[in-house]
Short mmCIF file of C-alpha atoms in Angstrom, two decimals:
data_model
loop_
_atom_site.label_atom_id
_atom_site.label_comp_id
_atom_site.label_asym_id
_atom_site.label_seq_id
_atom_site.Cartn_x
_atom_site.Cartn_y
_atom_site.Cartn_z
CA MET A 1 -7.04 15.97 -10.53
CA SER A 2 -7.73 12.28 -9.94
CA ALA A 3 -6.76 10.79 -6.58
CA VAL A 4 -5.73 7.55 -8.31
CA THR A 5 -2.45 7.68 -10.20
CA THR A 6 -1.06 5.18 -12.69
CA ASP A 7 2.59 6.13 -13.18
CA ARG A 8 3.65 2.99 -15.01
CA THR A 9 3.05 1.58 -18.50
CA PRO A 10 -0.52 0.28 -18.95
CA VAL A 11 -0.72 -3.49 -18.64
CA ASP A 12 -1.95 -5.74 -21.41
CA GLU A 13 -3.66 -8.51 -19.45
CA GLY A 14 -3.49 -10.72 -22.53
CA LEU A 15 0.25 -11.11 -21.94
CA GLY A 16 -0.20 -13.42 -18.95
CA PRO A 17 -0.80 -13.36 -15.18
CA VAL A 18 -1.23 -9.89 -13.64
CA LEU A 19 -0.86 -8.87 -9.99
CA ARG A 20 -3.07 -5.91 -9.15
CA VAL A 21 -1.22 -3.67 -6.70
CA VAL A 22 -2.75 -0.66 -4.98
CA VAL A 23 -0.66 1.84 -3.01
CA VAL A 24 -2.39 3.93 -0.34
CA ASN A 25 -0.21 7.03 -0.10
CA GLY A 26 -0.76 8.86 3.18
CA SER A 27 1.55 11.77 2.41
CA PRO A 28 -0.11 15.21 2.33
CA SER A 29 2.37 16.44 -0.31
CA GLU A 30 2.41 16.05 -4.09
CA ARG A 31 6.19 15.55 -4.17
CA SER A 32 7.30 13.45 -1.24
CA LYS A 33 9.95 11.04 -0.02
CA THR A 34 7.12 8.60 0.69
CA VAL A 35 6.32 8.38 -3.01
CA GLY A 36 10.05 8.11 -3.78
CA LEU A 37 10.25 5.03 -1.56
CA VAL A 38 7.08 3.57 -3.08
CA ASP A 39 8.59 3.90 -6.57
CA VAL A 40 11.59 1.84 -5.45
CA VAL A 41 9.30 -0.81 -3.95
CA LEU A 42 7.19 -1.06 -7.11
CA GLY A 43 10.24 -1.22 -9.37
CA THR A 44 11.74 -4.01 -7.25
CA LEU A 45 8.43 -5.86 -7.21
CA GLU A 46 8.10 -5.63 -10.99
CA THR A 47 11.60 -7.06 -11.48
CA ALA A 48 11.06 -9.91 -9.01
CA LEU A 49 7.69 -10.97 -10.41
CA ALA A 50 8.89 -10.72 -14.00
CA ARG A 51 11.12 -13.71 -13.19
CA HIS A 52 7.92 -15.63 -12.44
CA GLY A 53 6.24 -14.46 -15.64
CA VAL A 54 3.89 -12.11 -13.74
CA THR A 55 3.16 -8.48 -14.69
CA VAL A 56 2.45 -5.83 -12.04
CA ASP A 57 -0.51 -3.50 -12.61
CA ALA A 58 0.04 -0.72 -10.04
CA HIS A 59 -2.19 2.19 -9.03
CA ARG A 60 -1.55 4.77 -6.31
CA ILE A 61 -4.27 6.38 -4.23
CA ASP A 62 -3.17 9.82 -3.00
CA VAL A 63 -5.45 10.42 -0.02
CA TYR A 64 -4.75 14.15 0.04
CA ARG A 65 -6.41 14.45 -3.38
CA LEU A 66 -9.69 12.85 -2.30
CA GLY A 67 -11.06 16.20 -1.18
CA PRO A 68 -13.79 17.32 1.25
CA ASP A 69 -16.20 14.53 0.25
CA PHE A 70 -13.61 12.17 1.73
CA THR A 71 -12.43 14.17 4.73
CA GLY A 72 -16.00 15.00 5.72
CA ALA A 73 -17.22 11.39 5.58
CA VAL A 74 -18.03 10.00 9.02
CA GLU A 75 -19.00 6.48 7.98
CA ARG A 76 -18.93 4.32 4.85
CA ASP A 77 -22.63 4.61 4.11
CA GLY A 78 -22.25 8.36 3.66
CA VAL A 79 -19.42 8.47 1.10
CA VAL A 80 -20.00 9.79 -2.41
CA PRO A 81 -19.67 7.37 -5.38
CA ALA A 82 -16.19 8.63 -6.35
CA VAL A 83 -14.80 7.92 -2.87
CA GLU A 84 -16.61 4.58 -2.74
CA GLU A 85 -14.92 3.57 -5.98
CA VAL A 86 -11.47 4.36 -4.57
CA LEU A 87 -12.16 2.45 -1.34
CA ARG A 88 -13.28 -0.59 -3.31
CA GLN A 89 -10.16 -0.42 -5.44
CA ALA A 90 -8.04 -0.73 -2.29
CA GLU A 91 -10.23 -3.50 -0.88
CA GLN A 92 -10.04 -5.55 -4.07
CA ALA A 93 -6.29 -5.32 -4.67
CA ASP A 94 -4.13 -8.43 -4.88
CA LEU A 95 -1.48 -6.55 -2.92
CA LEU A 96 -1.98 -3.43 -0.84
CA VAL A 97 1.06 -1.25 -0.13
CA ALA A 98 0.53 1.10 2.82
CA ALA A 99 2.84 4.11 2.61
CA THR A 100 2.91 7.04 5.00
CA PRO A 101 5.25 9.63 6.46
CA VAL A 102 5.47 9.59 10.24
CA PHE A 103 4.28 12.58 12.27
CA ARG A 104 4.34 12.65 16.07
CA GLY A 105 5.20 8.96 16.21
CA SER A 106 2.43 7.61 13.97
CA TYR A 107 0.86 7.62 10.51
CA THR A 108 -0.88 10.69 9.12
CA GLY A 109 -4.48 11.54 9.95
CA LEU A 110 -5.60 11.28 6.32
CA PHE A 111 -4.01 7.82 6.06
CA LYS A 112 -5.89 6.63 9.17
CA HIS A 113 -9.14 8.22 8.00
CA PHE A 114 -8.91 6.24 4.76
CA PHE A 115 -8.70 2.97 6.65
CA ASP A 116 -11.45 4.08 9.04
CA LEU A 117 -13.72 3.89 5.98
CA VAL A 118 -12.44 0.52 4.70
CA ASP A 119 -14.78 -2.37 5.45
CA GLN A 120 -13.67 -4.22 8.60
CA TYR A 121 -13.54 -7.61 6.87
CA ALA A 122 -12.55 -6.55 3.35
CA LEU A 123 -8.82 -7.12 3.97
CA ALA A 124 -9.14 -10.40 5.90
CA ASN A 125 -6.47 -12.90 4.76
CA ALA A 126 -5.20 -10.30 2.33
CA ARG A 127 -1.55 -9.38 1.91
CA ALA A 128 -0.33 -5.99 3.04
CA ALA A 129 3.06 -4.30 2.91
CA GLY A 130 3.99 -1.25 4.95
CA ARG A 131 6.40 1.52 3.98
CA ASP A 132 7.27 4.48 6.21
CA ARG A 133 9.52 7.47 5.93
CA ARG A 134 10.71 10.01 8.48
CA ARG A 135 13.45 10.15 11.15
CA GLU A 136 15.26 7.18 12.69
CA HIS A 137 13.52 7.47 16.07
CA HIS A 138 10.20 6.90 14.29
CA ALA A 139 11.18 3.44 13.00
CA LEU A 140 9.12 1.62 15.62
CA VAL A 141 5.95 2.96 14.01
CA LEU A 142 6.05 -0.11 11.76
CA GLU A 143 5.58 -2.44 14.72
CA HIS A 144 3.59 -0.19 17.05
CA ALA A 145 1.16 1.42 14.59
CA LEU A 146 1.03 -0.20 11.13
CA ARG A 147 1.09 -3.87 12.08
CA PRO A 148 -1.63 -3.44 14.74
CA LEU A 149 -3.76 -1.53 12.22
CA PHE A 150 -3.64 -4.35 9.70
CA GLY A 151 -3.94 -6.90 12.47
CA PHE A 152 -7.35 -5.36 13.19
CA PHE A 153 -8.29 -6.05 9.56
CA GLN A 154 -6.94 -9.64 9.85
CA ALA A 155 -4.70 -8.96 6.87
CA LEU A 156 -1.66 -11.07 6.07
CA THR A 157 1.36 -8.79 6.46
CA VAL A 158 4.79 -9.38 4.97
CA PRO A 159 7.53 -10.43 7.41
CA VAL A 160 9.84 -7.55 6.46
CA ALA A 161 8.58 -3.96 6.53
CA VAL A 162 10.58 -1.02 5.18
CA PHE A 163 11.47 2.22 6.94
CA ALA A 164 13.55 5.05 5.48
CA SER A 165 14.55 8.26 7.22
CA SER A 166 14.91 11.72 5.71
CA GLY A 167 18.69 11.28 5.55
CA ASP A 168 18.29 8.34 3.16
CA PHE A 169 17.11 10.68 0.39
CA ASP A 170 18.39 13.40 -1.88
CA GLY A 171 15.19 15.35 -2.38
CA THR A 172 12.68 12.61 -3.15
CA THR A 173 15.24 10.16 -4.54
CA LEU A 174 16.23 7.23 -2.32
CA LEU A 175 20.02 6.85 -2.12
CA THR A 176 20.90 4.56 0.79
CA PRO A 177 22.01 1.02 -0.23
CA ARG A 178 20.85 -0.35 3.14
CA VAL A 179 17.23 0.64 2.40
CA TYR A 180 17.44 -0.75 -1.14
CA GLY A 181 18.65 -4.01 0.37
CA ARG A 182 15.75 -4.13 2.80
CA VAL A 183 13.26 -3.50 -0.01
CA GLU A 184 14.78 -6.38 -1.97
CA MET A 185 14.60 -8.62 1.11
CA ALA A 186 10.96 -7.74 1.70
CA VAL A 187 10.00 -8.44 -1.92
CA ASP A 188 12.07 -11.62 -2.27
CA ASP A 189 10.43 -13.08 0.84
CA VAL A 190 6.99 -12.99 -0.76
CA ALA A 191 7.62 -12.99 -4.52
CA GLY A 192 6.73 -16.67 -4.85
CA LEU A 193 3.53 -16.23 -2.85
CA LEU A 194 2.49 -13.23 -4.91
CA ALA A 195 3.23 -15.08 -8.14
CA GLU A 196 0.95 -17.90 -6.98
CA ARG A 197 -1.68 -15.33 -6.17
CA ALA A 198 -1.50 -13.85 -9.66
CA THR A 199 -1.60 -17.24 -11.36
CA GLY A 200 -4.48 -18.57 -9.31
CA GLY A 201 -2.39 -20.71 -7.00
CA VAL A 202 -3.80 -18.92 -3.93
CA THR A 203 -7.50 -19.30 -3.30
CA GLY A 204 -9.83 -18.07 -0.60
CA SER A 205 -12.85 -15.94 0.12
CA ARG A 206 -13.34 -12.36 1.16
CA SER A 207 -15.96 -10.68 3.23
CA GLY A 208 -17.34 -7.16 3.10
CA ALA A 209 -16.97 -4.99 0.02
CA ALA A 210 -14.48 -7.24 -1.76
CA ALA A 211 -15.48 -9.58 -4.56
CA PRO A 212 -16.54 -12.93 -3.04
CA ASP A 213 -14.24 -15.04 -5.21
CA ARG A 214 -11.05 -13.18 -4.32
CA ASP A 215 -8.87 -13.04 -1.22
CA PRO A 216 -6.57 -9.99 -1.57
CA PRO A 217 -3.09 -9.62 -0.07
CA HIS A 218 -1.77 -6.77 2.12
CA PHE A 219 1.63 -6.13 3.61
CA THR A 220 3.17 -4.09 6.41
#
């Protein structure tokens, strides 16, 4: 099974500006609350950008599906072509959504291993958004773990990050209005910036594995 999932309707790029969004899903489970929260974020993002005439082309990388060629890789030079392709997809996104459950006060090991293989400068000046899910006492992971991680990459992170606890869900379905409101706040804060990005209003350069004429966004 492919590690990259496209759950939404394929995008016809002839319809207008497209924002390429890549989700890095750090959950070790196929059905998870993390993915439930990501679905809410992507749906909210699609609605907000539609008002700007921008279509969202979203892909999700499930790190647990990358297999032993990924988990056994010690450095970037040693990865197999299939893993290299997935890493480049994340590096070249217009928006990177980092999603992970929280275990022992931090992100999962597979999630961190993925970013250990990402080029150090590939996310510079990119936009990154962070989404976490676990128990309330883990909420500080956004500020103490995710923001420092993307600070290392010199990524541009969204002002508002989103945390949801297990009690905010029924199964994998997000129920709590407070979390929905925070998702909407996070998206509304940057919808205009992302629309400019998709329409060519944001310019810049990238280093490392990313294409030299693009400067991708990332959010935490």
